[in-house]
CSV table of C-alpha atoms in Angstrom, one decimal:
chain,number,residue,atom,x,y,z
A,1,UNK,CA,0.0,0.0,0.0
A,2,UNK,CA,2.5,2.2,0.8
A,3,UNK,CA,4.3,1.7,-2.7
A,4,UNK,CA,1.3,2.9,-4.1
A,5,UNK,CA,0.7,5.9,-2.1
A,6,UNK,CA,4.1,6.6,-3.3
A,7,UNK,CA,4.0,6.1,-6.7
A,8,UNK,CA,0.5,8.3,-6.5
A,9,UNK,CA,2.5,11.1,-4.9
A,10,UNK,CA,5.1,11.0,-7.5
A,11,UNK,CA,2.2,11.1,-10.2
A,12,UNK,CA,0.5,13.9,-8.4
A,13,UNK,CA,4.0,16.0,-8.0
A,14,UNK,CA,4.6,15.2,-11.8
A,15,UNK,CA,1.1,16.2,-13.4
A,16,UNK,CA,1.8,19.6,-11.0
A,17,UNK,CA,5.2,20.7,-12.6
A,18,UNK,CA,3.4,20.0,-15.7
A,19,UNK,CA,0.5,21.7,-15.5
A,20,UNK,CA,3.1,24.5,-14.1
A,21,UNK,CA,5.4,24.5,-17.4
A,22,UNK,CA,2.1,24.4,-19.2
A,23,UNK,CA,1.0,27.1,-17.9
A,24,UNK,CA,4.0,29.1,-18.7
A,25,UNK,CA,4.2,28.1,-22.0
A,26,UNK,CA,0.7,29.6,-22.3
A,27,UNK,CA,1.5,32.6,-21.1
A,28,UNK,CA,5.1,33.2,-22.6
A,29,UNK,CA,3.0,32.4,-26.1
A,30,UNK,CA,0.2,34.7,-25.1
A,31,UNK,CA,-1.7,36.4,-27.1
A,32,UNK,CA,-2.2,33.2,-29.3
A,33,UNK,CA,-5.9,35.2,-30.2
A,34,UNK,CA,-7.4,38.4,-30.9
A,35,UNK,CA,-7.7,40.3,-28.1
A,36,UNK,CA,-10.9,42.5,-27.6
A,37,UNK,CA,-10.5,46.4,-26.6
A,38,UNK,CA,-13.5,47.5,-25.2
A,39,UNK,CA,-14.8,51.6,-25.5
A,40,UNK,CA,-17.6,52.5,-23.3
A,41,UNK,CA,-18.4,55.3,-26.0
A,42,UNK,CA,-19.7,55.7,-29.4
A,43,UNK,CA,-17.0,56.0,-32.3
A,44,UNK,CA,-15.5,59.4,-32.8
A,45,UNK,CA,-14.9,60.3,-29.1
A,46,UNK,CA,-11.9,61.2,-27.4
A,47,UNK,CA,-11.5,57.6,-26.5
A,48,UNK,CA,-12.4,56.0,-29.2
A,49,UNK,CA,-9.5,58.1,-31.2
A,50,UNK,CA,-6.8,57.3,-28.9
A,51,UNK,CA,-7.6,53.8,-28.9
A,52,UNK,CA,-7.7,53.1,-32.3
A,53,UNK,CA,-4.3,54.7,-32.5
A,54,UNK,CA,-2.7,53.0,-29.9
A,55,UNK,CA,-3.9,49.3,-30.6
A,56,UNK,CA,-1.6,49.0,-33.1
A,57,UNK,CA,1.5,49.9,-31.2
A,58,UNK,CA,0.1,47.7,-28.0
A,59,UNK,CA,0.3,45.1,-30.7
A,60,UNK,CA,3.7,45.9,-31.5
A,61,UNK,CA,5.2,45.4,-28.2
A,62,UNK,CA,3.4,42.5,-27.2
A,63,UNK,CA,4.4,40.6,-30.4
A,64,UNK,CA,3.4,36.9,-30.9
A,65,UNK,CA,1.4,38.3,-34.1
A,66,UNK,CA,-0.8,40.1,-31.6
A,67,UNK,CA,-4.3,41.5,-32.8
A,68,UNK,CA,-6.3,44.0,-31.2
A,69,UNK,CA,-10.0,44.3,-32.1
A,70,UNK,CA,-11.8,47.2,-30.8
A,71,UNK,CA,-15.0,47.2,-30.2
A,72,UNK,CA,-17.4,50.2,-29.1
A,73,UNK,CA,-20.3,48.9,-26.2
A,74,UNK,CA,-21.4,52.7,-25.6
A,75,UNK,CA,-24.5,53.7,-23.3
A,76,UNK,CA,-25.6,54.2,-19.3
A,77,UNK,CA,-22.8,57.1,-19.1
A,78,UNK,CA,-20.3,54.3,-20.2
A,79,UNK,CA,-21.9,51.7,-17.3
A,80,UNK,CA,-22.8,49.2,-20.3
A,81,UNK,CA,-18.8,49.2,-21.4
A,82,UNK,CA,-17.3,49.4,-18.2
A,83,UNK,CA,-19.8,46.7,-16.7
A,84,UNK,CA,-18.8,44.5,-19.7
A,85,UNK,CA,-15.0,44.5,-19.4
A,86,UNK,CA,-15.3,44.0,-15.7
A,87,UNK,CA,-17.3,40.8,-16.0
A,88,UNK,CA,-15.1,39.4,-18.7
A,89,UNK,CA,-13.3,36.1,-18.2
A,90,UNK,CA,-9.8,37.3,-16.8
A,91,UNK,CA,-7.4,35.6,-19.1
A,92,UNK,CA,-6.1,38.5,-21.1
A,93,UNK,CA,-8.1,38.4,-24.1
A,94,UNK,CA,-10.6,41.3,-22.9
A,95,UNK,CA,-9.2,44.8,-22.0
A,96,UNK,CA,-10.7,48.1,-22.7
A,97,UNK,CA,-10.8,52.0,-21.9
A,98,UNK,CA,-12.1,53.2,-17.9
A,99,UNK,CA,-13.0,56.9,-18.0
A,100,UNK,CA,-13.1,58.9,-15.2
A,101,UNK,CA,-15.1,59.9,-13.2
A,102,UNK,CA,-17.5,57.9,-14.6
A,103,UNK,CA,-16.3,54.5,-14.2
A,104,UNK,CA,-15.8,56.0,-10.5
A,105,UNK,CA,-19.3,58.2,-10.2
A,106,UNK,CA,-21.9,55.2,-11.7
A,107,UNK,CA,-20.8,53.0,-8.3
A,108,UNK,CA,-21.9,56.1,-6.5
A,109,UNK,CA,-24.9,57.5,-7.4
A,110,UNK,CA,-26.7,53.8,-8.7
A,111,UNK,CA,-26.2,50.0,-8.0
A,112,UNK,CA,-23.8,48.8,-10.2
A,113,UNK,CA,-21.7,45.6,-11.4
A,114,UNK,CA,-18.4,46.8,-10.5
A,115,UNK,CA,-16.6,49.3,-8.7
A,116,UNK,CA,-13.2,50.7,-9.4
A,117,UNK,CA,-11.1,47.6,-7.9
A,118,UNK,CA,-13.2,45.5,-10.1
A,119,UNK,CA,-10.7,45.5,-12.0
A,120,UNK,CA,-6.7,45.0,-13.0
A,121,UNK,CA,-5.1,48.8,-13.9
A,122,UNK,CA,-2.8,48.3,-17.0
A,123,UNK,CA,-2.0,52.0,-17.3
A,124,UNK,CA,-3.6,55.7,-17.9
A,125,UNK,CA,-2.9,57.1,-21.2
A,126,UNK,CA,-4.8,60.3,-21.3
A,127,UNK,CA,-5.7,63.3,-18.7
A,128,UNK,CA,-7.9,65.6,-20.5
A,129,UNK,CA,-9.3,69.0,-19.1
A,130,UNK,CA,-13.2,69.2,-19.9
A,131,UNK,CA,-14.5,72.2,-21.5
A,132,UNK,CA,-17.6,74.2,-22.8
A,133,UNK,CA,-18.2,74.6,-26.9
A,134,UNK,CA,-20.4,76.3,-28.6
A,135,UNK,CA,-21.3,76.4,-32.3
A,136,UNK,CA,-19.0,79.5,-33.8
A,137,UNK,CA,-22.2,81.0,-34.9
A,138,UNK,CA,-23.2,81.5,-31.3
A,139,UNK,CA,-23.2,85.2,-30.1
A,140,UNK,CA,-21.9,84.2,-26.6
A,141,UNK,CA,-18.1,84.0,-26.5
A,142,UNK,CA,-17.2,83.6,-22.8
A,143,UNK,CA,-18.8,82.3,-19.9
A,144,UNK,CA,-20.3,85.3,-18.0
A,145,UNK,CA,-21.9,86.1,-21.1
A,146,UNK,CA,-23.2,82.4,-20.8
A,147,UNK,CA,-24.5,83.2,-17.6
A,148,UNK,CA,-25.9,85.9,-18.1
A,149,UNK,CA,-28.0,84.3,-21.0
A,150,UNK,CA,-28.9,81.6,-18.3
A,151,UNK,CA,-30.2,83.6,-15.9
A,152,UNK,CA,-32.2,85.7,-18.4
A,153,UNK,CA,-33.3,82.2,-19.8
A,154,UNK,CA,-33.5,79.7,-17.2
A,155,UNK,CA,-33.7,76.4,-18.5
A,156,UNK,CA,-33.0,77.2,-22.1
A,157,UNK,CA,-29.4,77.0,-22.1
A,158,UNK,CA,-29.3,72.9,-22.7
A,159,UNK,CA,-25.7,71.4,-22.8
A,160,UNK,CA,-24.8,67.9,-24.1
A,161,UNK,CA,-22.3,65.8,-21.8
A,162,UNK,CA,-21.2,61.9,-22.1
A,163,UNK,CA,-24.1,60.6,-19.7
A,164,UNK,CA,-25.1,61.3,-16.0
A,165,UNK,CA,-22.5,61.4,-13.9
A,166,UNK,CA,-19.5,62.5,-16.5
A,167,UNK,CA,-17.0,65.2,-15.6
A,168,UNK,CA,-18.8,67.2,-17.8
A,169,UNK,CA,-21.9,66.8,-16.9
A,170,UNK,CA,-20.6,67.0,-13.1
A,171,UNK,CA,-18.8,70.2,-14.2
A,172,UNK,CA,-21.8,72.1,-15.7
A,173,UNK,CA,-23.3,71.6,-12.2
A,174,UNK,CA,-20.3,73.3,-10.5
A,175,UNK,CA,-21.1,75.6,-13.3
A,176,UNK,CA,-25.0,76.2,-12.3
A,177,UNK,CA,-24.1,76.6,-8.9
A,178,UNK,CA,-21.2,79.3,-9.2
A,179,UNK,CA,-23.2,81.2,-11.9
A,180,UNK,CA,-26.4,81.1,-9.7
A,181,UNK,CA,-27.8,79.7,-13.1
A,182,UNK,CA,-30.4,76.6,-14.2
A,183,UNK,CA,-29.4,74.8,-17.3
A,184,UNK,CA,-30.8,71.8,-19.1
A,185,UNK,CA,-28.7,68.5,-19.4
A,186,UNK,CA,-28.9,66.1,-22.4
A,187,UNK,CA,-26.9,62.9,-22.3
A,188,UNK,CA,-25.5,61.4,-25.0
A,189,UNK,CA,-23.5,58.1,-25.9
A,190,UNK,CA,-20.3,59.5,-26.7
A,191,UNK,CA,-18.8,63.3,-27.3
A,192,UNK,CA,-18.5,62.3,-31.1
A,193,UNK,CA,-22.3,63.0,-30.8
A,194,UNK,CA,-22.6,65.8,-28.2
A,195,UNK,CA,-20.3,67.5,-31.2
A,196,UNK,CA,-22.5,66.6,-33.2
A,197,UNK,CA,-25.4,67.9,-31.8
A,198,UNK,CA,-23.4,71.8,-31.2
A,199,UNK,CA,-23.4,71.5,-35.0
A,200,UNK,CA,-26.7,70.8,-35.6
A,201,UNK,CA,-28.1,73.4,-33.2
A,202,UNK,CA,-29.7,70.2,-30.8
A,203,UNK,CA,-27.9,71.9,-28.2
A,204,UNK,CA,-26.6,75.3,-26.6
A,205,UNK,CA,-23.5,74.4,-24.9
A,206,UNK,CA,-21.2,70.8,-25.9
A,207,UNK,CA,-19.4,69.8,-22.6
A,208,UNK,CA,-16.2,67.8,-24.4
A,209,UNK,CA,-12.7,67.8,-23.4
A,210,UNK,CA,-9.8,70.2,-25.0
A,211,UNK,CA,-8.3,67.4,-26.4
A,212,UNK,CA,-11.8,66.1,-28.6
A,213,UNK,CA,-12.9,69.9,-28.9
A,214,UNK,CA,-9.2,71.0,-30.7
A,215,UNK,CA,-9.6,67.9,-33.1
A,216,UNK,CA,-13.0,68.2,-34.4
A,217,UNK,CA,-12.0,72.2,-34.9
A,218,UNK,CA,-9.0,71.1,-36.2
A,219,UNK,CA,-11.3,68.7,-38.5
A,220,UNK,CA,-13.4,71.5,-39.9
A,221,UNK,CA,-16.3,71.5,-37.2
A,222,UNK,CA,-17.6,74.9,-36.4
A,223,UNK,CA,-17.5,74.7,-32.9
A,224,UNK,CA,-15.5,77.1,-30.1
A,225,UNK,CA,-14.3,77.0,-26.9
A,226,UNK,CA,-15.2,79.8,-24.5
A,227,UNK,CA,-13.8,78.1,-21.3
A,228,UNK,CA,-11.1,75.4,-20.3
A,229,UNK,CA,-11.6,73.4,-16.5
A,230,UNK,CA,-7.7,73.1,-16.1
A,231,UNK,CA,-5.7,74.6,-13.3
A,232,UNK,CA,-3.7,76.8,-16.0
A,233,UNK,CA,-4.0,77.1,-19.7
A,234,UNK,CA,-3.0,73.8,-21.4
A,235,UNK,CA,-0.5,74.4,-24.2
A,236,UNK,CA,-2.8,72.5,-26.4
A,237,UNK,CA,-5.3,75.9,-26.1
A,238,UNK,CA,-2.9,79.0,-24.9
A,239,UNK,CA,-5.7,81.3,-26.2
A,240,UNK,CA,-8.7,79.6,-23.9
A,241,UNK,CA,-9.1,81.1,-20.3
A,242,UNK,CA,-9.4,78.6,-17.5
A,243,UNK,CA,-13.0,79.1,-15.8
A,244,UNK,CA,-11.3,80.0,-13.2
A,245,UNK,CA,-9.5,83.4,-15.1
A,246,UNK,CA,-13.2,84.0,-15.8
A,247,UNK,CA,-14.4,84.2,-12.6
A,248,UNK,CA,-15.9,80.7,-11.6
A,249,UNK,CA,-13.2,78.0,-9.7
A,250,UNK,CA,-14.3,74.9,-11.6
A,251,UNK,CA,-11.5,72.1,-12.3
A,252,UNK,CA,-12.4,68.8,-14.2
A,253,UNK,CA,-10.4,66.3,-16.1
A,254,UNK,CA,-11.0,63.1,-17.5
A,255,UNK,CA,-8.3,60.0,-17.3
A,256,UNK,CA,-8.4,57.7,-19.9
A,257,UNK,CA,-6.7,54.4,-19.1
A,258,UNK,CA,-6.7,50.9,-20.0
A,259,UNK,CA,-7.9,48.2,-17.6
A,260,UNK,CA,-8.5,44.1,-17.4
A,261,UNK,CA,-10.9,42.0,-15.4
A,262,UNK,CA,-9.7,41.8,-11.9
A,263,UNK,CA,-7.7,37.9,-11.7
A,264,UNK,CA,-5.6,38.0,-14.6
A,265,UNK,CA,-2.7,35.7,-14.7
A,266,UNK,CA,0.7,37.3,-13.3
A,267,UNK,CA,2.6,37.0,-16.6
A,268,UNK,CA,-0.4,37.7,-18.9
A,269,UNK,CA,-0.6,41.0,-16.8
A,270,UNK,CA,2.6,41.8,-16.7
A,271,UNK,CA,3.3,41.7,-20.3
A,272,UNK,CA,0.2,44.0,-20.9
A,273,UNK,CA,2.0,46.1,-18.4
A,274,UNK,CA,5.0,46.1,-20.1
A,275,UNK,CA,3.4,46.5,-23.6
A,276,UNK,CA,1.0,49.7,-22.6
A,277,UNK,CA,4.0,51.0,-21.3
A,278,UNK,CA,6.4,50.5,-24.2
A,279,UNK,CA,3.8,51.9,-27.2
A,280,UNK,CA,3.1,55.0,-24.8
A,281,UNK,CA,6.0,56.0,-24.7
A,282,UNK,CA,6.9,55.0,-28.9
A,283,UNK,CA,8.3,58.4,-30.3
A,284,UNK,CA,5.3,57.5,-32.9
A,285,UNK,CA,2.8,57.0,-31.3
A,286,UNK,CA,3.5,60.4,-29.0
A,287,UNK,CA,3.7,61.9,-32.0
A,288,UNK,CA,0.4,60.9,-33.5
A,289,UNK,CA,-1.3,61.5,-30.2
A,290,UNK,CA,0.0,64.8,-30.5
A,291,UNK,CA,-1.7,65.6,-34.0
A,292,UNK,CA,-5.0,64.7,-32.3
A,293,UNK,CA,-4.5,66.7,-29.8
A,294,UNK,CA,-4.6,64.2,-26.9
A,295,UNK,CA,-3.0,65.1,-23.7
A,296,UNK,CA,-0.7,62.5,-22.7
A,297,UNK,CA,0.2,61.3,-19.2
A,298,UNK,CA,0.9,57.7,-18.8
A,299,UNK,CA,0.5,56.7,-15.1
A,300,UNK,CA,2.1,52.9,-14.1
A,301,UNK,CA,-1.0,50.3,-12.1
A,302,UNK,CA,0.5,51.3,-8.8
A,303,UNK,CA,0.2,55.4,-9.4
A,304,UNK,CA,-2.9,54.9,-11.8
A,305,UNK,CA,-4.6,53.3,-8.7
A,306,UNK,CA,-3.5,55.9,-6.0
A,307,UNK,CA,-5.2,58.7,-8.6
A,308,UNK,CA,-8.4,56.5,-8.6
A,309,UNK,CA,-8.5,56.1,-4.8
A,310,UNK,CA,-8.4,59.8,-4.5
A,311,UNK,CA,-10.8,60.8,-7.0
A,312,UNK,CA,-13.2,58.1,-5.5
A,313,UNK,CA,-12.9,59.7,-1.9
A,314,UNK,CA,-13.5,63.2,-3.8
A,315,UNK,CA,-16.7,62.1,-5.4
A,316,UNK,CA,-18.3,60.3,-2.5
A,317,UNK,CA,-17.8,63.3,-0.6
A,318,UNK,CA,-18.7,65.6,-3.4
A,319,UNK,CA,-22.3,62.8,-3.4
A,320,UNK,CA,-23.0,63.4,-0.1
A,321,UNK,CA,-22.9,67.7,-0.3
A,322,UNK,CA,-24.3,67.5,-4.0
A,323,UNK,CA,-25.9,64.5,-5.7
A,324,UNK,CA,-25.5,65.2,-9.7
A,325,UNK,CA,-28.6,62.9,-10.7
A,326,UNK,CA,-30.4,64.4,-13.0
């Protein structure tokens, strides 16, 4: 008997180191598939433009013939995407874009599938300042003439934001409350259409980041900016005052950043670590980010997650003094 418990021992130790070297095999070949990026918006956003740019350089650096498909799931303020990527089998062949503070303020203000540690950081990419547009045929060129419109009109100014809950829509309450003003909020899926919408006269006022707003100008749209929510004047838009210059201390920004489901295996993550890193930082890539007008700033999991944390506190406090629901 004891032979055989022996031999059974040595069996069991055997099919271990194998499943072990197996398992590294798998993951030193990985990605032996197409991987799926995920964007919580509809195409022609901010985030839908940098992704599509950088896939191909993640692709790059992970080698093994990688492939990157992405693949827009827009709606719900971006819950629909972010809930998606979250419940995704962890194994490194589902990734995708979490905004904030959206993927931060949907938690907050309704149940929801996941919360921020949900999910395995890979690395932010983007930190864009919001901002308000308004279609270049508009009389009103800076925000206390905005106000002042408001307050003659209340109501009538309506502004179009990325969904309940975005820093833009989160922003234009900070806005209301400084200017003593009521506006009217329409959601949409992505800022591809709240530009659209400025255009078509839908709405009054587009909330979308510098970033988006400089490249649909720069793409022929007839929209302006009359106010940036940075501390200072980005050097993407020297010539746009802060809202705080104009007289109302509003900051908002929105990180863009690639995440996994939370449980991803060690080396799979690592090497999507190491790849994000490597094609943010490609000369080319920084280059091409540039002529879109996306304001880099790569933050590594352990930094990415220390911004999150912080903003999260911010927000829950920011809940309890001033619920944004609609």
């Amino acid at each position: 008997m004891k032979k055989i418990i022996d031999k059974l021992g040595r069996l069991s130790c055997v099919a271990l180191l194998a499943a072990a070297a197996w398992s590294g095999s798998a993951a030193a070949q990985y990605p032996t598939k197409p991987i799926t990026m995920i964007i919580a918006f509809a195409p022609g956003g901010g985030t839908d433009l940098i992704a599509r740019l950088i896939a191909p350089y993640i692709e790059k650096h992970l080698g093994n013939n990688a492939r990157i498909i992405v693949t827009n799931r827009p709606g719900a303020g971006g819950g629909i995407g972010f809930t998606e990527i979250a419940k995704a089998t962890p194994d490194g062949y589902t990734i995708g874009f979490v905004n904030t503070p959206n993927m931060l303020s949907i938690p907050i203000e309704r149940p929801s599938n996941y919360t921020w540690q949900s999910f395995d950081l890979i690395g932010n990419l983007i930190d864009d300042p919001g901002a308000f547009t308004l279609n270049t045929s508009s009389p009103i060129n800076n925000l206390k003439e905005l106000a002042a419109f408001a307050k003659a009109n209340p109501g009538k100014v309506t502004v179009g934001s990325t969904g309940v809950g975005s820093d833009d829509h989160i922003a234009m309450l900070f806005f209301e409350r400084a200017a003593g003003v009521k506006m009217t909020h329409i959601p949409y899926k992505g800022s591809g259409e709240t530009r659209a919408a400025v255009v078509g006269g839908q709405v009054m006022v587009g909330a979308i980041n510098v970033g988006e707003a400089l490249a649909y100008i720069k793409g022929g749209s007839p929209i302006k900016m009359i106010g940036q929510m940075s501390a200072k004047r980005t050097v993407l838009a020297p010539d746009t005052p802060t809202f705080a210059e104009q007289g109302y201390n509003i900051e908002s920004a929105s990180l863009r950043g690639l995440a996994a489901p939370k449980g991803l295996p060690a080396d799979v993550r690592e090497k999507l670590v190491t790849a994000v890193a490597k094609a943010a930082a490609d000369p080319e890539y920084i280059k091409k980010a540039g002529e879109l007008f996306a304001p880099i700033r790569y933050l590594a999991p352990k930094e990415y997650a220390i911004e999150l944390e912080n903003t999260d506190k911010q927000l829950r406090q920011l809940w309890k003094e001033m619920p944004w629901k609609d």
